[in-house]
Short mmCIF file of C-alpha atoms and ligand atoms in Angstrom, two decimals:
data_model
loop_
_atom_site.label_atom_id
_atom_site.label_comp_id
_atom_site.label_asym_id
_atom_site.label_seq_id
_atom_site.Cartn_x
_atom_site.Cartn_y
_atom_site.Cartn_z
CA MET F 15 0.00 0.00 0.00
CA ALA F 16 1.32 3.45 -0.94
CA ASP F 17 2.34 5.82 1.82
CA ASP F 18 0.26 9.02 1.87
CA LYS F 19 3.05 11.05 3.37
CA ALA F 20 5.59 10.31 0.62
CA PRO F 21 5.84 13.35 -1.70
CA ASN F 22 5.40 11.43 -4.93
CA ALA F 23 2.93 8.86 -3.69
CA ALA F 24 -0.06 8.16 -5.89
CA ASN F 25 -3.52 8.21 -4.34
CA SER F 26 -3.72 5.46 -1.76
CA MET F 27 -7.31 4.59 -2.67
CA TRP F 28 -7.02 4.18 -6.41
CA GLY F 29 -3.33 4.70 -7.14
CA GLY F 30 -2.36 1.11 -7.97
CA ARG F 31 -1.63 1.83 -11.62
CA PHE F 32 -0.18 5.32 -11.04
CA ALA F 33 3.50 6.03 -10.50
CA ASP F 34 3.11 9.78 -9.98
CA ARG F 35 0.84 11.83 -7.75
CA PRO F 36 -1.64 14.28 -9.31
CA ASP F 37 -0.61 17.80 -10.23
CA ALA F 38 -1.69 20.43 -7.70
CA ILE F 39 -4.17 21.86 -10.18
CA MET F 40 -5.55 18.39 -10.84
CA GLU F 41 -6.02 17.95 -7.12
CA GLU F 42 -7.76 21.28 -6.87
CA ILE F 43 -10.23 20.71 -9.69
CA ASN F 44 -10.83 17.11 -8.64
CA ALA F 45 -11.43 17.54 -4.94
CA SER F 46 -14.95 17.87 -3.60
CA ILE F 47 -14.13 17.55 0.10
CA GLY F 48 -14.46 21.34 0.49
CA PHE F 49 -18.21 20.97 0.08
CA ASP F 50 -19.20 17.29 0.21
CA ARG F 51 -18.14 17.11 3.86
CA ARG F 52 -21.73 18.18 4.37
CA LEU F 53 -22.66 14.61 3.43
CA ALA F 54 -20.63 13.07 6.25
CA THR F 55 -23.62 11.94 8.30
CA GLN F 56 -25.30 10.38 5.29
CA ASP F 57 -22.04 8.73 4.22
CA ILE F 58 -21.59 7.10 7.62
CA ARG F 59 -25.21 5.98 7.76
CA GLY F 60 -24.83 4.44 4.29
CA SER F 61 -21.62 2.66 5.26
CA GLN F 62 -23.18 1.34 8.48
CA ALA F 63 -26.11 -0.10 6.55
CA HIS F 64 -23.83 -1.55 3.88
CA ALA F 65 -21.49 -3.17 6.42
CA ALA F 66 -24.40 -4.66 8.39
CA MET F 67 -25.78 -6.14 5.16
CA LEU F 68 -22.37 -7.50 4.09
CA ALA F 69 -22.12 -9.28 7.44
CA ALA F 70 -25.72 -10.51 7.36
CA VAL F 71 -25.21 -12.24 4.01
CA GLY F 72 -21.77 -13.54 5.00
CA ILE F 73 -19.61 -11.41 2.69
CA ILE F 74 -17.65 -10.07 5.68
CA SER F 75 -17.23 -11.61 9.11
CA ASP F 76 -19.12 -10.40 12.17
CA GLU F 77 -15.81 -9.47 13.69
CA ASP F 78 -14.93 -7.19 10.78
CA HIS F 79 -18.43 -5.76 10.88
CA ARG F 80 -18.06 -4.93 14.56
CA ALA F 81 -14.74 -3.19 13.96
CA ILE F 82 -16.10 -1.25 10.97
CA SER F 83 -19.24 -0.24 12.80
CA GLN F 84 -17.37 0.86 15.91
CA GLY F 85 -14.80 2.75 13.82
CA LEU F 86 -17.49 4.55 11.79
CA GLU F 87 -19.25 5.57 14.96
CA GLU F 88 -16.06 7.05 16.36
CA ILE F 89 -15.43 8.90 13.12
CA GLY F 90 -18.94 10.34 13.30
CA GLY F 91 -18.05 11.65 16.74
CA GLU F 92 -14.78 13.14 15.54
CA ILE F 93 -16.60 14.96 12.74
CA ALA F 94 -19.37 16.19 15.06
CA ARG F 95 -16.78 17.52 17.52
CA GLY F 96 -14.86 19.26 14.74
CA GLU F 97 -11.78 17.11 15.34
CA PHE F 98 -11.71 15.34 12.02
CA VAL F 99 -8.95 16.43 9.65
CA PHE F 100 -10.36 16.66 6.12
CA ARG F 101 -7.68 16.03 3.50
CA ARG F 102 -7.90 17.41 0.00
CA ASP F 103 -5.54 14.78 -1.40
CA LEU F 104 -8.19 12.22 -0.44
CA GLU F 105 -10.60 14.01 -2.77
CA ASP F 106 -13.97 13.54 -1.21
CA ILE F 107 -15.92 12.65 1.92
CA HIS F 108 -16.10 8.98 0.96
CA MET F 109 -12.34 8.46 0.77
CA ASN F 110 -11.65 10.72 3.74
CA ILE F 111 -13.85 8.59 5.95
CA GLU F 112 -12.59 5.29 4.56
CA ASN F 113 -9.00 6.38 5.01
CA ARG F 114 -9.65 7.39 8.60
CA LEU F 115 -11.33 4.04 9.18
CA ARG F 116 -8.21 2.28 7.92
CA GLU F 117 -6.10 4.35 10.31
CA LYS F 118 -8.34 3.22 13.12
CA ILE F 119 -9.05 -0.44 12.41
CA GLY F 120 -6.52 -1.45 9.79
CA ASP F 121 -7.21 -3.92 6.99
CA ALA F 122 -10.84 -4.63 7.93
CA ALA F 123 -11.60 -1.11 6.64
CA GLY F 124 -10.65 -2.27 3.16
CA ARG F 125 -13.49 -4.80 3.20
CA LEU F 126 -16.18 -2.12 3.59
CA HIS F 127 -15.98 -1.16 -0.07
CA THR F 128 -16.81 -4.71 -1.22
CA ALA F 129 -19.78 -4.74 -3.63
CA ARG F 130 -19.89 -0.94 -3.58
CA SER F 131 -18.50 1.94 -5.60
CA ARG F 132 -18.21 5.62 -4.90
CA ASN F 133 -20.75 6.00 -7.69
CA ASP F 134 -23.60 4.34 -5.80
CA GLN F 135 -22.20 5.70 -2.54
CA VAL F 136 -22.45 9.32 -3.64
CA ALA F 137 -25.82 8.72 -5.29
CA LEU F 138 -27.06 7.38 -1.95
CA ASP F 139 -25.55 10.11 0.24
CA PHE F 140 -26.90 12.86 -1.94
CA ARG F 141 -30.35 11.30 -2.20
CA LEU F 142 -30.55 10.96 1.58
CA TRP F 143 -29.54 14.59 1.96
CA VAL F 144 -32.00 15.91 -0.60
CA LYS F 145 -34.79 13.78 0.84
CA GLU F 146 -34.18 15.33 4.26
CA GLN F 147 -34.22 18.78 2.70
CA CYS F 148 -37.64 18.05 1.21
CA GLU F 149 -38.87 17.15 4.68
CA GLU F 150 -37.37 20.34 6.11
CA ALA F 151 -38.95 22.46 3.40
CA GLU F 152 -42.32 20.81 4.02
CA ALA F 153 -42.07 21.53 7.75
CA ALA F 154 -40.93 25.13 7.16
CA LEU F 155 -43.79 25.68 4.74
CA GLY F 156 -46.16 24.32 7.38
CA ARG F 157 -44.94 27.01 9.80
CA LEU F 158 -45.37 29.75 7.19
CA ILE F 159 -48.87 28.52 6.37
CA GLU F 160 -49.76 28.63 10.07
CA ALA F 161 -48.61 32.26 10.31
CA LEU F 162 -50.64 33.19 7.22
CA LEU F 163 -53.71 31.42 8.62
CA VAL F 164 -53.52 33.52 11.79
CA GLN F 165 -53.41 36.68 9.66
CA ALA F 166 -56.29 35.40 7.55
CA LYS F 167 -58.43 34.49 10.53
CA ASP F 168 -57.93 37.88 12.17
CA GLY F 169 -58.60 39.64 8.87
CA THR F 170 -61.70 38.00 7.39
CA GLU F 171 -63.62 41.29 7.79
CA THR F 172 -60.74 43.65 7.03
CA VAL F 173 -61.41 45.32 3.70
CA MET F 174 -58.53 46.25 1.42
CA PRO F 175 -58.17 47.13 -2.24
CA GLY F 176 -57.70 44.23 -4.61
CA PHE F 177 -55.49 45.05 -7.55
CA THR F 178 -54.99 44.07 -11.14
CA HIS F 179 -52.13 45.76 -13.03
CA LEU F 180 -51.39 47.29 -9.60
CA GLN F 181 -54.45 49.48 -10.26
CA VAL F 182 -57.33 49.33 -7.78
CA ALA F 183 -59.75 46.71 -9.08
CA GLN F 184 -62.32 45.59 -6.52
CA PRO F 185 -62.45 45.55 -2.74
CA VAL F 186 -61.27 42.29 -1.20
CA THR F 187 -60.55 41.17 2.34
CA TRP F 188 -57.15 40.91 3.98
CA GLY F 189 -58.04 37.36 4.95
CA HIS F 190 -58.75 36.48 1.34
CA HIS F 191 -55.43 37.92 0.21
CA MET F 192 -53.56 35.96 2.89
CA MET F 193 -55.40 32.79 1.90
CA ALA F 194 -54.24 33.25 -1.69
CA TYR F 195 -50.69 32.72 -0.42
CA VAL F 196 -51.81 29.80 1.72
CA GLU F 197 -52.99 28.12 -1.47
CA MET F 198 -49.63 28.73 -3.17
CA PHE F 199 -47.58 27.51 -0.23
CA ARG F 200 -49.74 24.42 0.17
CA ARG F 201 -49.07 23.54 -3.45
CA ASP F 202 -45.37 24.16 -2.85
CA ARG F 203 -45.46 21.81 0.11
CA SER F 204 -47.14 19.12 -1.96
CA ARG F 205 -44.51 19.55 -4.69
CA PHE F 206 -41.78 18.77 -2.14
CA SER F 207 -43.66 15.77 -0.82
CA ASP F 208 -44.40 14.44 -4.32
CA ALA F 209 -40.72 14.77 -5.20
CA ARG F 210 -39.76 13.08 -1.93
CA LEU F 211 -41.94 10.07 -2.69
CA ARG F 212 -40.41 9.70 -6.15
CA MET F 213 -36.86 9.82 -4.76
CA ASP F 214 -37.71 7.27 -2.06
CA GLU F 215 -35.66 4.49 -3.68
CA CYS F 216 -32.23 3.36 -2.56
CA PRO F 217 -29.43 3.30 -5.17
CA LEU F 218 -26.95 1.48 -2.91
CA GLY F 219 -25.88 -1.79 -4.46
CA ALA F 220 -25.77 -0.49 -8.03
CA ALA F 221 -21.99 -0.46 -7.48
CA ALA F 222 -20.06 1.24 -10.29
CA LEU F 223 -22.96 0.93 -12.76
CA ALA F 224 -23.60 -2.74 -13.52
CA GLY F 225 -24.53 -4.16 -10.14
CA THR F 226 -22.33 -6.76 -8.45
CA GLY F 227 -21.71 -10.48 -8.39
CA PHE F 228 -21.67 -10.55 -4.60
CA PRO F 229 -24.89 -11.89 -3.06
CA ILE F 230 -25.96 -8.54 -1.58
CA ASP F 231 -29.38 -7.85 -0.10
CA ARG F 232 -30.55 -4.54 -1.50
CA ASP F 233 -33.92 -4.73 0.23
CA MET F 234 -32.15 -4.90 3.55
CA THR F 235 -30.04 -1.77 2.97
CA ALA F 236 -32.99 0.10 1.45
CA ARG F 237 -35.08 -0.67 4.53
CA ALA F 238 -32.29 0.18 6.97
CA LEU F 239 -31.84 3.56 5.32
CA GLY F 240 -35.53 4.41 5.41
CA PHE F 241 -36.28 3.99 1.71
CA ALA F 242 -39.46 2.42 0.37
CA GLN F 243 -37.51 0.11 -1.95
CA PRO F 244 -34.25 -0.27 -3.89
CA THR F 245 -33.89 1.40 -7.30
CA ALA F 246 -34.71 -0.95 -10.18
CA ASN F 247 -31.88 -0.26 -12.64
CA SER F 248 -28.24 -0.05 -11.62
CA ILE F 249 -27.23 2.17 -14.56
CA ASP F 250 -29.99 4.64 -13.78
CA SER F 251 -29.16 4.48 -10.06
CA VAL F 252 -25.73 6.02 -10.51
CA SER F 253 -26.71 8.33 -13.40
CA ALA F 254 -29.89 9.92 -12.11
CA ARG F 255 -29.91 13.37 -10.58
CA ASP F 256 -33.47 14.26 -11.46
CA PHE F 257 -34.33 13.90 -7.76
CA ALA F 258 -32.10 16.92 -7.14
CA LEU F 259 -33.56 18.73 -10.14
CA GLU F 260 -37.04 18.14 -8.77
CA PHE F 261 -36.00 19.54 -5.42
CA LEU F 262 -34.55 22.61 -7.15
CA SER F 263 -37.65 22.98 -9.31
CA ALA F 264 -39.94 22.87 -6.30
CA ALA F 265 -37.59 25.26 -4.50
CA SER F 266 -37.58 27.66 -7.45
CA ILE F 267 -41.36 27.76 -7.68
CA CYS F 268 -41.61 28.23 -3.92
CA ALA F 269 -39.01 31.01 -4.10
CA THR F 270 -41.05 32.84 -6.75
CA HIS F 271 -44.03 32.74 -4.40
CA LEU F 272 -41.89 34.04 -1.55
CA SER F 273 -40.60 36.73 -3.88
CA ARG F 274 -44.10 37.87 -4.85
CA LEU F 275 -45.19 38.12 -1.23
CA SER F 276 -41.95 39.94 -0.43
CA GLU F 277 -42.64 42.42 -3.18
CA GLU F 278 -46.10 43.09 -1.74
CA ILE F 279 -44.61 43.57 1.72
CA VAL F 280 -42.11 46.07 0.32
CA ILE F 281 -44.89 48.00 -1.45
CA TRP F 282 -47.36 47.79 1.44
CA SER F 283 -44.85 49.02 3.99
CA SER F 284 -43.92 52.12 1.97
CA ALA F 285 -45.16 55.49 3.25
CA GLN F 286 -47.20 55.92 0.08
CA PHE F 287 -49.19 52.73 0.64
CA ASP F 288 -48.92 52.43 4.42
CA PHE F 289 -50.97 49.21 4.34
CA ILE F 290 -48.91 47.38 6.96
CA THR F 291 -46.50 47.99 9.79
CA LEU F 292 -43.53 45.66 9.94
CA SER F 293 -41.98 44.76 13.25
CA ASP F 294 -38.60 46.14 14.30
CA LYS F 295 -37.34 42.57 14.31
CA PHE F 296 -37.51 42.25 10.53
CA THR F 297 -36.52 45.74 9.43
CA THR F 298 -33.36 47.83 9.56
CA GLY F 299 -32.54 51.49 9.94
CA SER F 300 -30.48 53.77 7.74
CA SER F 301 -27.11 55.08 8.87
CA ILE F 302 -27.89 58.55 7.50
CA MET F 303 -31.67 58.93 7.46
CA PRO F 304 -32.97 58.60 11.01
CA GLN F 305 -36.63 58.21 9.98
CA LYS F 306 -36.06 55.10 7.87
CA LYS F 307 -37.34 51.63 8.58
CA ASN F 308 -36.34 49.48 5.67
CA PRO F 309 -37.94 46.13 4.77
CA ASP F 310 -34.57 44.42 4.21
CA ALA F 311 -35.77 40.94 5.11
CA ALA F 312 -38.47 41.18 2.47
CA GLU F 313 -36.02 42.53 -0.09
CA LEU F 314 -33.50 39.76 0.57
CA THR F 315 -36.22 37.12 0.48
CA ARG F 316 -37.35 38.61 -2.83
CA ALA F 317 -33.80 38.31 -4.14
CA LYS F 318 -33.17 34.71 -3.03
CA VAL F 319 -35.14 33.44 -6.00
CA GLY F 320 -32.16 34.52 -8.13
CA ARG F 321 -29.72 32.09 -6.60
CA ILE F 322 -32.29 29.32 -6.19
CA LEU F 323 -33.42 29.46 -9.81
CA GLY F 324 -29.77 29.91 -10.77
CA SER F 325 -28.99 26.61 -9.05
CA LEU F 326 -31.69 24.86 -11.04
CA VAL F 327 -30.31 26.24 -14.29
CA THR F 328 -26.78 25.25 -13.22
CA LEU F 329 -27.67 21.63 -12.54
CA MET F 330 -29.95 21.29 -15.57
CA THR F 331 -27.06 22.49 -17.69
CA VAL F 332 -24.57 20.13 -16.03
CA MET F 333 -26.85 17.14 -16.57
CA LYS F 334 -27.98 17.77 -20.12
CA GLY F 335 -26.02 15.77 -22.66
CA LEU F 336 -24.23 13.55 -20.12
CA PRO F 337 -23.90 10.00 -21.43
CA LEU F 338 -24.81 7.18 -19.06
CA ALA F 339 -23.62 6.24 -16.51
CA TYR F 340 -21.53 8.28 -14.02
CA SER F 341 -19.34 11.16 -15.21
CA LYS F 342 -17.31 13.40 -12.94
CA ASP F 343 -19.41 16.31 -14.17
CA MET F 344 -21.92 15.08 -11.64
CA GLN F 345 -19.70 16.12 -8.78
CA GLU F 346 -20.86 19.64 -9.68
CA ASP F 347 -24.37 18.72 -8.52
CA LYS F 348 -23.81 19.43 -4.84
CA GLU F 349 -22.89 23.08 -4.43
CA PRO F 350 -25.94 24.46 -6.24
CA VAL F 351 -28.24 22.19 -4.24
CA PHE F 352 -26.58 23.06 -0.92
CA ASP F 353 -26.75 26.76 -1.75
CA ALA F 354 -30.37 26.62 -2.86
CA ALA F 355 -31.43 24.58 0.18
CA ASP F 356 -29.75 27.05 2.55
CA ALA F 357 -31.25 30.04 0.76
CA LEU F 358 -34.71 28.51 0.77
CA ALA F 359 -34.59 27.60 4.45
CA LEU F 360 -33.52 31.12 5.37
CA ALA F 361 -36.08 32.77 3.11
CA LEU F 362 -38.90 30.62 4.52
CA ALA F 363 -37.87 31.39 8.10
CA ALA F 364 -37.59 35.13 7.39
CA MET F 365 -40.97 35.19 5.68
CA THR F 366 -42.58 33.30 8.54
CA GLY F 367 -41.21 35.86 11.00
CA MET F 368 -42.33 38.81 8.92
CA VAL F 369 -45.82 37.44 8.38
CA ALA F 370 -46.28 36.57 12.05
CA ASP F 371 -45.25 40.07 13.13
CA MET F 372 -46.79 42.32 10.48
CA GLN F 373 -49.80 44.44 11.38
CA PRO F 374 -52.37 45.38 8.76
CA ASN F 375 -53.32 49.07 9.10
CA VAL F 376 -57.06 48.45 9.05
CA ALA F 377 -58.29 52.05 8.69
CA ARG F 378 -55.83 52.86 5.95
CA LEU F 379 -56.69 49.63 4.06
CA ARG F 380 -60.38 50.49 4.17
CA GLU F 381 -59.75 54.02 2.96
CA ALA F 382 -57.61 52.74 0.08
CA ALA F 383 -60.23 50.12 -0.77
CA ALA F 384 -62.78 52.85 -1.44
CA GLN F 385 -60.52 54.77 -3.80
CA GLY F 386 -60.33 54.32 -7.55
CA PHE F 387 -64.05 53.60 -8.07
CA SER F 388 -63.50 50.13 -6.69
CA THR F 389 -67.25 49.43 -6.46
CA ALA F 390 -67.94 50.24 -10.12
CA THR F 391 -68.44 46.53 -10.87
CA ASP F 392 -71.00 46.38 -8.05
CA LEU F 393 -72.90 49.22 -9.71
CA ALA F 394 -72.85 47.45 -13.07
CA ASP F 395 -73.95 44.19 -11.41
CA TRP F 396 -76.86 46.08 -9.74
CA LEU F 397 -78.03 47.36 -13.14
CA VAL F 398 -77.95 43.79 -14.47
CA ARG F 399 -79.72 42.33 -11.46
CA GLU F 400 -82.32 45.02 -10.78
CA LEU F 401 -83.01 46.42 -14.25
CA GLY F 402 -82.36 43.29 -16.31
CA MET F 403 -79.73 45.11 -18.42
CA PRO F 404 -77.28 43.09 -20.48
CA PHE F 405 -73.90 43.27 -18.68
CA ARG F 406 -72.22 45.05 -21.61
CA ASP F 407 -74.80 47.88 -21.49
CA ALA F 408 -74.50 48.07 -17.70
CA HIS F 409 -70.73 48.33 -18.11
CA HIS F 410 -71.22 51.26 -20.48
CA VAL F 411 -73.65 53.12 -18.18
CA THR F 412 -71.31 52.61 -15.22
CA GLY F 413 -68.39 53.86 -17.30
CA SER F 414 -70.29 57.08 -18.04
CA LEU F 415 -70.99 57.56 -14.31
CA VAL F 416 -67.34 56.93 -13.44
CA LYS F 417 -66.35 59.58 -15.97
CA ILE F 418 -68.72 62.12 -14.37
CA ALA F 419 -67.41 61.30 -10.87
CA GLU F 420 -63.85 61.52 -12.07
CA ASP F 421 -64.46 64.94 -13.67
CA ARG F 422 -66.04 66.17 -10.44
CA GLY F 423 -63.29 64.61 -8.30
CA CYS F 424 -65.75 62.59 -6.19
CA ASP F 425 -66.66 58.97 -5.55
CA LEU F 426 -69.50 57.10 -7.23
CA ALA F 427 -71.49 57.16 -3.99
CA ASP F 428 -71.22 60.98 -3.91
CA LEU F 429 -73.17 61.38 -7.18
CA SER F 430 -76.77 62.48 -6.60
CA LEU F 431 -79.68 60.31 -7.70
CA GLU F 432 -80.56 62.95 -10.31
CA THR F 433 -77.10 62.67 -11.81
CA MET F 434 -77.38 58.89 -11.83
CA GLN F 435 -80.78 59.12 -13.49
CA SER F 436 -79.51 61.55 -16.12
CA VAL F 437 -77.47 58.61 -17.44
CA GLU F 438 -80.00 55.82 -16.74
CA GLY F 439 -83.51 56.92 -15.75
CA ARG F 440 -84.46 53.67 -14.02
CA ILE F 441 -81.77 53.87 -11.30
CA THR F 442 -83.29 54.12 -7.79
CA GLN F 443 -82.06 55.07 -4.33
CA ALA F 444 -81.39 51.39 -3.63
CA VAL F 445 -78.26 51.53 -5.77
CA TYR F 446 -76.39 53.29 -2.97
CA ASP F 447 -76.58 50.13 -0.86
CA VAL F 448 -74.13 48.34 -3.14
CA LEU F 449 -71.63 51.18 -3.40
CA THR F 450 -69.89 50.66 -0.05
CA VAL F 451 -66.78 48.50 0.13
CA GLU F 452 -68.32 46.43 2.92
CA ALA F 453 -71.39 45.64 0.81
CA SER F 454 -69.11 44.84 -2.10
CA VAL F 455 -67.04 42.21 -0.29
CA ARG F 456 -70.10 40.80 1.48
CA SER F 457 -71.75 40.19 -1.88
CA ARG F 458 -68.89 38.10 -3.32
CA VAL F 459 -70.18 34.83 -1.95
CA SER F 460 -69.30 32.59 -4.89
CA TYR F 461 -67.13 29.58 -3.97
CA GLY F 462 -63.58 30.88 -3.46
CA GLY F 463 -64.83 34.48 -3.32
CA THR F 464 -63.78 37.28 -0.99
CA ALA F 465 -66.92 37.44 1.20
CA PRO F 466 -66.03 37.13 4.91
CA VAL F 467 -68.29 34.09 5.17
CA ARG F 468 -66.39 32.31 2.37
CA VAL F 469 -62.96 33.31 3.68
CA GLY F 470 -63.96 32.07 7.12
CA GLU F 471 -64.73 28.70 5.56
CA GLN F 472 -61.41 28.68 3.70
CA VAL F 473 -59.53 29.40 6.91
CA ALA F 474 -61.40 26.69 8.78
CA GLY F 475 -61.24 24.24 5.84
N1 LIG H 63 -16.76 12.96 -5.31
C1 LIG H 63 -17.50 12.25 -6.31
C2 LIG H 63 -18.81 12.97 -6.64
O1 LIG H 63 -19.16 13.83 -5.90
C3 LIG H 63 -17.81 10.88 -5.84
C4 LIG H 63 -17.94 9.86 -6.90
C5 LIG H 63 -16.65 9.62 -7.57
N2 LIG H 63 -16.71 8.52 -8.45
C6 LIG H 63 -15.76 8.28 -9.32
N3 LIG H 63 -15.88 7.25 -10.07
N4 LIG H 63 -14.73 9.07 -9.44
O2 LIG H 63 -19.47 12.72 -7.60
#
């Protein structure tokens, strides 16, 4: 066996046919230990399951299994305590741990890699990691949904302007607006859980790509590692990274939803809108302008979609055009996924904090809801309902009344009955009942509509 310390020694793990050690640049481009050390826990779990299986089917002795298992456990402790020395010349987490195991238990360590390759090893470690991240994202989304539900419940009667084109459209309720995000985040959560179920297959045992001649028990390792079943095709097992792409896709869609809500928070908290008050905990001050309270957490959450979507594009691009089975290109899968997972976790936590703390400014929301002729549709609907007008004609009559109100600088409800009747003679006093924002939202009782009674059901549902 080659000596690691010798200056010209080839790699001790695979260096049998090499006389020279790699160039420093080769070592730098080849090494993944700088980032794949994050897979240490998964790597040890995988090795424990593999060793237990090898012993169970008689490929290694119980004695070797005990030594391997004990050694791996100690290594786990060293890593957890920050004592483990990660070596770049050993390339990656897999060889760093195996090398340390050999230092600890000697030759028995060399038996651990029987019927296994780094190709199925890394596929397993990464899958375990991504699967856990799906679970974390689902839990974090659950917390965000809870915070939104509290806002929605408190705000079923709170009237605010609903917008299209960021122009006032129709009055809606705060609760309804919050529930719109609940819908989005529930779909996001189901995307992570769907992806998690699809990736719930264990690639360990695919070995390099073709499977192995050793009598391994793939069901046993799959079960021990918490997977529903082993993967069905050994070539696919070591080639597939679509589980990571699915995670990044779900993360990207979720990040766009977070970004849209962030954008609304930024707009709503501006002095011009003044729809909400953000807590001190999720805002910052300015070093020059003493009056400022900036929505930095919302802005940063809005921006995170850039790196998350960027990660998806990165990995899609790495994977496209790769021939089967494993290519070293695939080592580039980890950093974008780690970065996206971290960014998503932080963005979800920040959004949950902001939503839990933000206060809707009820009076200001109501005032804004009444601006911009927001009940014009209610007037048109009244003409249809009470006078039997075709909606298109009612739209035209209402448009004429809006024009008059606009020219006079008043609201629709401020126009006298005479003025109303000058445009449509059959209009009666009763029309004024539908021109308030409260009446407007109360009338929108269709399934999924903004009426407090419907929103209350959505919150409870
Ligand atoms: N560090 C490698 C990766 O992240 C592990 C697999 C290496 N396999 C190999 N045949 N060189 O993909």
